[in-house]
Short mmCIF file of C-alpha atoms in Angstrom, two decimals:
data_model
loop_
_atom_site.label_atom_id
_atom_site.label_comp_id
_atom_site.label_asym_id
_atom_site.label_seq_id
_atom_site.Cartn_x
_atom_site.Cartn_y
_atom_site.Cartn_z
CA UNK A 10 151.35 71.84 126.80
CA UNK A 11 148.71 72.47 123.43
CA UNK A 12 145.81 72.10 126.71
CA UNK A 13 147.29 75.52 127.34
CA UNK A 14 147.78 76.92 123.83
CA UNK A 15 144.74 75.95 122.67
CA UNK A 16 143.20 77.88 126.42
CA UNK A 17 145.07 81.26 126.07
CA UNK A 18 144.03 80.96 122.80
CA UNK A 19 140.03 80.91 123.45
CA UNK A 20 140.94 82.92 126.40
CA UNK A 21 142.23 85.97 123.83
CA UNK A 22 139.31 85.41 121.37
CA UNK A 23 137.23 85.11 124.11
CA UNK A 24 138.23 89.33 125.47
CA UNK A 25 137.97 90.13 121.29
CA UNK A 26 135.04 89.20 120.66
CA UNK A 27 133.25 90.90 123.11
CA UNK A 28 134.88 94.57 123.75
CA UNK A 29 131.56 96.34 125.33
CA UNK A 30 130.94 95.69 128.68
CA UNK A 31 127.99 93.27 129.97
CA UNK A 32 124.99 94.88 130.71
CA UNK A 33 122.69 94.08 133.48
CA UNK A 34 119.52 96.88 134.56
CA UNK A 35 118.74 95.68 137.83
CA UNK A 36 122.72 96.83 138.62
CA UNK A 37 122.33 99.86 137.09
CA UNK A 38 119.12 101.11 138.59
CA UNK A 39 121.21 100.51 142.16
CA UNK A 40 124.84 102.23 140.78
CA UNK A 41 121.32 104.90 139.95
CA UNK A 42 120.57 105.99 143.04
CA UNK A 43 123.61 108.45 143.18
CA UNK A 44 122.24 110.22 140.51
CA UNK A 45 118.60 110.24 141.83
CA UNK A 46 119.51 113.32 143.67
CA UNK A 47 119.55 115.90 140.73
CA UNK A 48 117.64 113.47 137.82
CA UNK A 49 114.70 110.83 137.30
CA UNK A 50 114.36 108.73 134.46
CA UNK A 51 111.46 106.48 134.89
CA UNK A 52 109.44 109.60 134.36
CA UNK A 53 109.17 112.88 132.24
CA UNK A 54 110.08 115.06 134.79
CA UNK A 55 113.55 117.49 135.45
CA UNK A 56 114.98 117.61 138.38
CA UNK A 57 117.94 119.81 139.21
CA UNK A 58 119.31 117.82 136.58
CA UNK A 59 117.12 117.24 133.27
CA UNK A 60 114.93 114.45 132.92
CA UNK A 61 117.08 111.05 131.37
CA UNK A 62 113.28 109.73 130.33
CA UNK A 63 114.77 108.67 126.88
CA UNK A 64 117.95 110.35 126.85
CA UNK A 65 119.05 107.43 124.59
CA UNK A 66 118.71 108.98 120.96
CA UNK A 67 118.69 112.69 122.15
CA UNK A 68 120.14 115.29 121.31
CA UNK A 69 122.75 116.71 123.94
CA UNK A 70 121.77 119.85 125.50
CA UNK A 71 117.69 119.46 123.85
CA UNK A 72 115.35 118.39 127.24
CA UNK A 73 112.20 120.54 126.67
CA UNK A 74 111.58 122.67 129.95
CA UNK A 75 114.98 122.21 131.03
CA UNK A 76 117.79 125.13 131.38
CA UNK A 77 120.54 123.54 130.13
CA UNK A 78 124.77 125.55 131.02
CA UNK A 79 125.68 127.08 127.54
CA UNK A 80 128.01 124.36 127.09
CA UNK A 81 126.41 121.69 127.44
CA UNK A 82 123.33 123.03 124.62
CA UNK A 83 127.00 123.57 122.18
CA UNK A 84 127.92 120.45 123.10
CA UNK A 85 123.89 119.16 121.06
CA UNK A 86 124.95 122.12 118.38
CA UNK A 87 128.23 120.55 117.74
CA UNK A 88 126.47 117.02 117.49
CA UNK A 89 126.43 115.13 119.99
CA UNK A 90 123.60 112.37 120.96
CA UNK A 91 123.13 110.38 123.79
CA UNK A 92 124.27 107.17 122.30
CA UNK A 93 126.10 104.25 124.29
CA UNK A 94 129.35 105.95 123.43
CA UNK A 95 129.48 108.68 124.26
CA UNK A 96 126.82 108.44 127.91
CA UNK A 97 129.98 105.76 127.91
CA UNK A 98 132.73 108.77 127.48
CA UNK A 99 130.62 111.60 129.13
CA UNK A 100 129.49 109.01 132.80
CA UNK A 101 133.75 108.59 133.07
CA UNK A 102 134.32 112.16 132.95
CA UNK A 103 131.34 114.45 132.07
CA UNK A 104 133.30 117.95 132.90
CA UNK A 105 136.53 116.50 130.28
CA UNK A 106 134.11 115.56 127.91
CA UNK A 107 131.95 119.36 127.98
CA UNK A 108 133.97 121.28 129.39
CA UNK A 109 131.35 124.38 131.36
CA UNK A 110 128.62 121.49 132.12
CA UNK A 111 127.12 122.69 135.28
CA UNK A 112 127.18 118.66 136.18
CA UNK A 113 129.20 118.85 139.58
CA UNK A 114 129.01 115.11 139.27
CA UNK A 115 132.08 113.71 139.07
CA UNK A 116 131.28 110.96 137.21
CA UNK A 117 131.59 106.68 137.63
CA UNK A 118 135.13 104.87 137.17
CA UNK A 119 134.03 101.89 137.23
CA UNK A 120 133.10 100.22 133.24
CA UNK A 121 130.91 98.33 134.48
CA UNK A 122 129.13 100.38 136.63
CA UNK A 123 128.71 102.47 133.84
CA UNK A 124 127.72 99.68 131.21
CA UNK A 125 124.67 99.08 133.75
CA UNK A 126 123.39 102.66 133.89
CA UNK A 127 123.32 102.77 130.01
CA UNK A 128 120.86 98.94 130.65
CA UNK A 129 118.81 100.80 133.31
CA UNK A 130 118.54 104.06 130.90
CA UNK A 131 117.55 101.83 128.10
CA UNK A 132 114.37 100.62 129.60
CA UNK A 133 113.20 104.27 130.15
CA UNK A 134 114.51 105.34 126.14
CA UNK A 135 112.35 102.66 124.01
#
């Protein structure tokens, strides 16, 4: 009985102690293949979408030489910067977070996929 109670307490504690998902950049690179149609992360080059090279810490709607939607420009002016929590929310449902964005991608529904993509993007944001 004590062992069961201890197991439950330790399991709950370890769950609460790690509020964010573990990140795997190699797995994120595989998920990023869905994004490669429009974005590049390993080079500072715009495609249909803006370059994601250096995106971590960037203010939304500000990459040079890319024509953003008015909604994304306004998102940046309102203070949105691409950090882990903001990217997590955006990658889950871009159109819900930035209403009027030109990004047609519906989002990633798996939280682990999102965490992994962020790990992948971090490699190019140092």
